Amino acid sequence: MQLFLDGIFLGSIYALFAIGFTLVFGILDRLNLAHAAVFTAGALVGIEIVTVFGVPIWLLIPIVLVVGAILGIAIERIAFRPLAGRHDAHFAGLISSIAFGAIILSLLQALYGADTRRFPADAFPTTRVEIFGATVSLLQVVILIISVSLMVVLTWLVAKSKLGRGMRTIAENPHAAAVLGLNVGRISSTTFALSSALGAVAGVLFTLNVNAASLGIGHAVELKALAVIIVGGMGSLPGALVGGLILGLAEVLAVNYIGSSWRDMVAFGLLFLILILRPQGLFGARKTREV
Amino acid sequence: MIAEYSSLITLIALTAILAYSFYAVLIAGQLSLAQVGLASLAAFTSALVVPSEPLFGFIPPLIIGIVFGMIVGAFAAFILGLPVIRLRGVFLAIATLAFGEMVRIFLINQTWTNGAQGLSFAKLVGPGVAWIALIVVAYWFWRLSGSRLGRAFAAIREDELAATTMGIDVPRYRMASFVIAGAVAGLYGVLLAHFSRFADPNEFSFTAAVDGLVTAVVGGVTLFIGPVLGSAFLSLLPEVQRAIGIDAGWIRPTISGVLLLVVILFLPGGLSGLIPVRKSAKRLNIDPSFQPTLPALPAVGSELVNLSGLGKSYGGVHAVQSVDLTVNAGEVLGLIGPNGAGKTTLVNMVTGLTPPTTGTGNVLGVPLTANTKAHRLAQAGVARTFQQIKLFNRLSALENVLVGGYRITQDTLLRRLFFLPSARRLEREAVAMASAQLVRVGLGEKAANAAGDLSYGDQRRLEIARALASHPSLLVLDEPAAGMNHVEAASLSELIRSLAADGIAVLVIEHNVRMMLATCDRIMVLNFGEIIAFGEPSEIARDPRVLEAYLGSAGSDEDEEAASVLAAETLAHVVDDRAAEHPERDGAAAADDATNPEENR
């Protein structure tokens, strides 16, 4: 039971990162590799705000959401929008987002140095509860609740709201969307802002959970998140949540029964298998290739 | 001076070799991140075989390591390619990335690699060896770029489907680029390990893969020298910054990031795009003495296509039902019918792009089955154009036609590597044949223009020239006159007749009924997937079912009569024109003029 719960909580952090990631990747069809830098930025800026201003955690989350959204808009404007219409927009977006991510990381290094930083010890209550004979911390429960509710809200947003329809229209055909009077630029910006806001919050929660943040934390999670969104299915928000939970469980079980040195093999083995057997992922719809 | 920078100089060469490994897949339009994983496999396994003394007293240990490493890299790439080669774009990138990480974790957990502690290697590589290796690799890619293999890679990168219909076996060539990239990655791994004298599997990480990709993309894939430029730029950047006194820990990565962003955003072709090269290195060659003699086409009148009961249904929708058809060499067979009648589906089956669900067929001796590959049919002598133009947009008009000649040319890479005179001769012949086709469709003056920059009508003509370059027995044209005015359509009609006179069987779909009546020997009319009429143009023009399908006069007899009268009047002078042009054939014709050329899909 303890193993199961540990897996679920680990998975919910992967899911939180992956939900923001897949929003841009799955819906706008752009792989934003600066997402890891936003994750790191959320963590480090969050620590700074709490340490310097003594802001309580519940107020920190909305602040970090805004910071993430601003970064997201900057990423869209600088790294992606100039590429619109280029035949190699996919390749180029990959590289330009890597470059932009590197810039964000180097600026973070300028502001906060390269050392590992932590939240103050009393930043979040360390209450622990017993459920079914397993110990869980309040924080883990909060992370799980936030992940699930964000997933539900976003799924609704993408499926039902006007903004969501706009996103899906742009994904299908940006030219036609523009002709129909959609403001393609603004909708893209909004999507990136949403995605990055989630990424930044994921950074804060992740850091609270492991109680350490360094410049490199984003990269490891980014690779896992790629696995999560492929396993769950491109662009599927419920898929990202389920994929995250599956990966979390699988990793915890692997550590327990195979050995910790093989832990990462699980994520990539799973990813590889899914790509071979069911490229559209567990929850993704198969996109037929036009002839 | 040199000694001080010797390790920098060596690293530039090694990084460039890694970038060539990415370049090898990028030129075929693929994105693989497995390269450093392959490199580390090669590096660590080479440690098992590299002897400390020269083998047999004269083969240097490094040579053994290099050969072994390249074989390991190529073989591992082949094994990896078997399942992943059918993935595209970002999916391929992620699958190969996962493979790279799996290799890393696997190697870390092995005792023979010494795990995360790393392994020591003999110091066998210095600047000299590294640069010799780089020059050999760069030379190979330089000679590749103008060969038939290189053109096939470019065609696959630009449009896989069009490449298939040129007779290029796309999966095989994609695998070839994968294996080549694997061999180069293996070379890099072995050289790096024997240069740095120490390696642990964690050095070959995702970050290293991204660095290699960035190097290749910054250098650009439009020119073979790209990887070298990318490597020099990215390796020298920190050195230059240090030399001019920028040393704070964070400024250097910031400047590197900004420069990378600038290169990506403002230099679409990478650094190699800055090098001025002639747009098309090859010029038209219209000297007839270079025209090789081509194998003869099938005798006029011999049966090339035989379909019996051929049909295609999607779910419950019968796109094409039970078509019986023969096409003979030297005839022009027209296929008309309203939009959605199944015309394109039928020619897609004939060219192997769509597998039939019922019936049998035989095209140029190749049976049409569920497993018939389009490139097999193309190699047998079928060429086609597409309703939605599928040119290799970034290649020049002449290069497009040269790819079209894939079927009747030989691969020149090996000959080019050794500058054999026969390589020059074969290339001259290929250019001469391609030039002749360009001139034939009237694009002689636009040979150097990029295909994507041509006007719509010119693009249609270029597609025909590209199809003709394969010296086909059967030419399939899908709405060749769409978007052409009647003067252009008339000259197209003349071209089609002259092709038939050469002995080519032409199967043509067109909405311009006037042109079809004047051009075709026989016309088949499809509606809702069924043949509603089939015969000579004069019969077709009088057929009431055709008029009904085209004019929708399903109502009273009166309507039908009115329609016939109208159509007969409209086409009265088409018949006159035709009688004047082809006195041997006659025909009273009646039909509506072309419906607007709309896209079927």
PDB file of N, CA and C in Angstrom, chain B residues 220-262:
ATOM      1  N   GLY B 220      23.821  23.802 -40.544  1.00  0.00           N
ATOM      2  CA  GLY B 220      22.917  23.746 -41.690  1.00  0.00           C
ATOM      3  C   GLY B 220      23.104  22.470 -42.480  1.00  0.00           C
ATOM      4  N   VAL B 221      22.034  22.027 -43.111  1.00  0.00           N
ATOM      5  CA  VAL B 221      22.107  20.779 -43.873  1.00  0.00           C
ATOM      6  C   VAL B 221      22.046  21.026 -45.377  1.00  0.00           C
ATOM      7  N   THR B 222      22.097  22.300 -45.777  1.00  0.00           N
ATOM      8  CA  THR B 222      21.981  22.541 -47.211  1.00  0.00           C
ATOM      9  C   THR B 222      23.297  22.289 -47.936  1.00  0.00           C
ATOM     10  N   LEU B 223      24.392  22.265 -47.174  1.00  0.00           N
ATOM     11  CA  LEU B 223      25.686  22.098 -47.822  1.00  0.00           C
ATOM     12  C   LEU B 223      26.493  21.118 -46.985  1.00  0.00           C
ATOM     13  N   PHE B 224      27.315  20.297 -47.636  1.00  0.00           N
ATOM     14  CA  PHE B 224      28.004  19.240 -46.892  1.00  0.00           C
ATOM     15  C   PHE B 224      28.947  19.789 -45.839  1.00  0.00           C
ATOM     16  N   ILE B 225      29.372  21.042 -45.975  1.00  0.00           N
ATOM     17  CA  ILE B 225      30.361  21.598 -45.056  1.00  0.00           C
ATOM     18  C   ILE B 225      29.705  22.072 -43.753  1.00  0.00           C
ATOM     19  N   GLY B 226      28.368  22.079 -43.715  1.00  0.00           N
ATOM     20  CA  GLY B 226      27.623  22.587 -42.565  1.00  0.00           C
ATOM     21  C   GLY B 226      28.110  22.110 -41.200  1.00  0.00           C
ATOM     22  N   PRO B 227      28.231  20.786 -40.991  1.00  0.00           N
ATOM     23  CA  PRO B 227      28.640  20.314 -39.666  1.00  0.00           C
ATOM     24  C   PRO B 227      29.981  20.893 -39.204  1.00  0.00           C
ATOM     25  N   VAL B 228      30.920  21.074 -40.153  1.00  0.00           N
ATOM     26  CA  VAL B 228      32.227  21.624 -39.772  1.00  0.00           C
ATOM     27  C   VAL B 228      32.063  23.067 -39.297  1.00  0.00           C
ATOM     28  N   LEU B 229      31.259  23.833 -40.041  1.00  0.00           N
ATOM     29  CA  LEU B 229      31.021  25.225 -39.652  1.00  0.00           C
ATOM     30  C   LEU B 229      30.350  25.291 -38.283  1.00  0.00           C
ATOM     31  N   GLY B 230      29.328  24.460 -38.091  1.00  0.00           N
ATOM     32  CA  GLY B 230      28.603  24.462 -36.821  1.00  0.00           C
ATOM     33  C   GLY B 230      29.539  24.144 -35.664  1.00  0.00           C
ATOM     34  N   SER B 231      30.378  23.138 -35.862  1.00  0.00           N
ATOM     35  CA  SER B 231      31.294  22.729 -34.800  1.00  0.00           C
ATOM     36  C   SER B 231      32.302  23.830 -34.497  1.00  0.00           C
ATOM     37  N   ALA B 232      32.868  24.423 -35.553  1.00  0.00           N
ATOM     38  CA  ALA B 232      33.859  25.481 -35.345  1.00  0.00           C
ATOM     39  C   ALA B 232      33.220  26.646 -34.603  1.00  0.00           C
ATOM     40  N   PHE B 233      32.018  27.031 -35.037  1.00  0.00           N
ATOM     41  CA  PHE B 233      31.323  28.169 -34.425  1.00  0.00           C
ATOM     42  C   PHE B 233      31.070  27.918 -32.944  1.00  0.00           C
ATOM     43  N   LEU B 234      30.475  26.769 -32.637  1.00  0.00           N
ATOM     44  CA  LEU B 234      30.075  26.522 -31.248  1.00  0.00           C
ATOM     45  C   LEU B 234      31.265  26.196 -30.344  1.00  0.00           C
ATOM     46  N   SER B 235      32.334  25.628 -30.926  1.00  0.00           N
ATOM     47  CA  SER B 235      33.496  25.320 -30.087  1.00  0.00           C
ATOM     48  C   SER B 235      34.336  26.573 -29.828  1.00  0.00           C
ATOM     49  N   LEU B 236      34.379  27.447 -30.820  1.00  0.00           N
ATOM     50  CA  LEU B 236      35.233  28.629 -30.678  1.00  0.00           C
ATOM     51  C   LEU B 236      34.572  29.711 -29.842  1.00  0.00           C
ATOM     52  N   LEU B 237      33.220  29.687 -29.830  1.00  0.00           N
ATOM     53  CA  LEU B 237      32.487  30.747 -29.142  1.00  0.00           C
ATOM     54  C   LEU B 237      32.963  30.958 -27.702  1.00  0.00           C
ATOM     55  N   PRO B 238      33.015  29.910 -26.873  1.00  0.00           N
ATOM     56  CA  PRO B 238      33.472  30.146 -25.494  1.00  0.00           C
ATOM     57  C   PRO B 238      34.927  30.597 -25.433  1.00  0.00           C
ATOM     58  N   GLU B 239      35.743  30.088 -26.369  1.00  0.00           N
ATOM     59  CA  GLU B 239      37.152  30.486 -26.378  1.00  0.00           C
ATOM     60  C   GLU B 239      37.298  31.970 -26.673  1.00  0.00           C
ATOM     61  N   VAL B 240      36.533  32.424 -27.662  1.00  0.00           N
ATOM     62  CA  VAL B 240      36.594  33.837 -28.032  1.00  0.00           C
ATOM     63  C   VAL B 240      36.141  34.699 -26.854  1.00  0.00           C
ATOM     64  N   GLN B 241      35.063  34.259 -26.222  1.00  0.00           N
ATOM     65  CA  GLN B 241      34.570  35.032 -25.075  1.00  0.00           C
ATOM     66  C   GLN B 241      35.628  35.098 -23.983  1.00  0.00           C
ATOM     67  N   ARG B 242      36.312  33.977 -23.766  1.00  0.00           N
ATOM     68  CA  ARG B 242      37.333  33.979 -22.727  1.00  0.00           C
ATOM     69  C   ARG B 242      38.481  34.895 -23.124  1.00  0.00           C
ATOM     70  N   ALA B 243      38.828  34.839 -24.419  1.00  0.00           N
ATOM     71  CA  ALA B 243      39.955  35.636 -24.888  1.00  0.00           C
ATOM     72  C   ALA B 243      39.677  37.135 -24.743  1.00  0.00           C
ATOM     73  N   ILE B 244      38.423  37.545 -24.937  1.00  0.00           N
ATOM     74  CA  ILE B 244      38.157  38.977 -24.814  1.00  0.00           C
ATOM     75  C   ILE B 244      37.720  39.330 -23.388  1.00  0.00           C
ATOM     76  N   GLY B 245      37.906  38.417 -22.482  1.00  0.00           N
ATOM     77  CA  GLY B 245      37.805  38.762 -21.070  1.00  0.00           C
ATOM     78  C   GLY B 245      36.433  38.624 -20.450  1.00  0.00           C
ATOM     79  N   ILE B 246      35.480  37.971 -21.149  1.00  0.00           N
ATOM     80  CA  ILE B 246      34.180  37.731 -20.529  1.00  0.00           C
ATOM     81  C   ILE B 246      34.290  36.447 -19.730  1.00  0.00           C
ATOM     82  N   ASP B 247      34.187  36.534 -18.438  1.00  0.00           N
ATOM     83  CA  ASP B 247      34.453  35.337 -17.665  1.00  0.00           C
ATOM     84  C   ASP B 247      33.391  34.985 -16.637  1.00  0.00           C
ATOM     85  N   ALA B 248      32.487  35.910 -16.333  1.00  0.00           N
ATOM     86  CA  ALA B 248      31.497  35.608 -15.307  1.00  0.00           C
ATOM     87  C   ALA B 248      30.737  34.348 -15.697  1.00  0.00           C
ATOM     88  N   GLY B 249      30.429  33.504 -14.718  1.00  0.00           N
ATOM     89  CA  GLY B 249      29.868  32.187 -14.986  1.00  0.00           C
ATOM     90  C   GLY B 249      28.627  32.212 -15.843  1.00  0.00           C
ATOM     91  N   TRP B 250      27.806  33.241 -15.700  1.00  0.00           N
ATOM     92  CA  TRP B 250      26.525  33.176 -16.385  1.00  0.00           C
ATOM     93  C   TRP B 250      26.522  33.906 -17.728  1.00  0.00           C
ATOM     94  N   ILE B 251      27.471  34.812 -17.945  1.00  0.00           N
ATOM     95  CA  ILE B 251      27.418  35.602 -19.181  1.00  0.00           C
ATOM     96  C   ILE B 251      27.674  34.730 -20.406  1.00  0.00           C
ATOM     97  N   ARG B 252      28.600  33.804 -20.243  1.00  0.00           N
ATOM     98  CA  ARG B 252      28.950  32.966 -21.391  1.00  0.00           C
ATOM     99  C   ARG B 252      27.761  32.143 -21.900  1.00  0.00           C
ATOM    100  N   PRO B 253      27.099  31.405 -21.036  1.00  0.00           N
ATOM    101  CA  PRO B 253      25.926  30.682 -21.556  1.00  0.00           C
ATOM    102  C   PRO B 253      24.846  31.611 -22.098  1.00  0.00           C
ATOM    103  N   THR B 254      24.709  32.794 -21.525  1.00  0.00           N
ATOM    104  CA  THR B 254      23.703  33.729 -22.044  1.00  0.00           C
ATOM    105  C   THR B 254      24.025  34.121 -23.475  1.00  0.00           C
ATOM    106  N   ILE B 255      25.290  34.517 -23.680  1.00  0.00           N
ATOM    107  CA  ILE B 255      25.666  34.936 -25.036  1.00  0.00           C
ATOM    108  C   ILE B 255      25.530  33.769 -26.007  1.00  0.00           C
ATOM    109  N   SER B 256      25.951  32.577 -25.575  1.00  0.00           N
ATOM    110  CA  SER B 256      25.819  31.415 -26.459  1.00  0.00           C
ATOM    111  C   SER B 256      24.352  31.182 -26.811  1.00  0.00           C
ATOM    112  N   GLY B 257      23.484  31.284 -25.817  1.00  0.00           N
ATOM    113  CA  GLY B 257      22.058  31.073 -26.061  1.00  0.00           C
ATOM    114  C   GLY B 257      21.498  32.089 -27.025  1.00  0.00           C
ATOM    115  N   VAL B 258      21.863  33.361 -26.822  1.00  0.00           N
ATOM    116  CA  VAL B 258      21.341  34.411 -27.698  1.00  0.00           C
ATOM    117  C   VAL B 258      21.824  34.193 -29.130  1.00  0.00           C
ATOM    118  N   LEU B 259      23.116  33.861 -29.269  1.00  0.00           N
ATOM    119  CA  LEU B 259      23.645  33.656 -30.624  1.00  0.00           C
ATOM    120  C   LEU B 259      22.951  32.483 -31.308  1.00  0.00           C
ATOM    121  N   LEU B 260      22.740  31.416 -30.549  1.00  0.00           N
ATOM    122  CA  LEU B 260      22.050  30.250 -31.114  1.00  0.00           C
ATOM    123  C   LEU B 260      20.651  30.639 -31.589  1.00  0.00           C
ATOM    124  N   LEU B 261      19.979  31.421 -30.757  1.00  0.00           N
ATOM    125  CA  LEU B 261      18.629  31.871 -31.103  1.00  0.00           C
ATOM    126  C   LEU B 261      18.658  32.710 -32.386  1.00  0.00           C
ATOM    127  N   VAL B 262      19.645  33.596 -32.469  1.00  0.00           N
ATOM    128  CA  VAL B 262      19.741  34.461 -33.649  1.00  0.00           C
ATOM    129  C   VAL B 262      19.975  33.628 -34.909  1.00  0.00           C
TER     130      VAL B 262
END
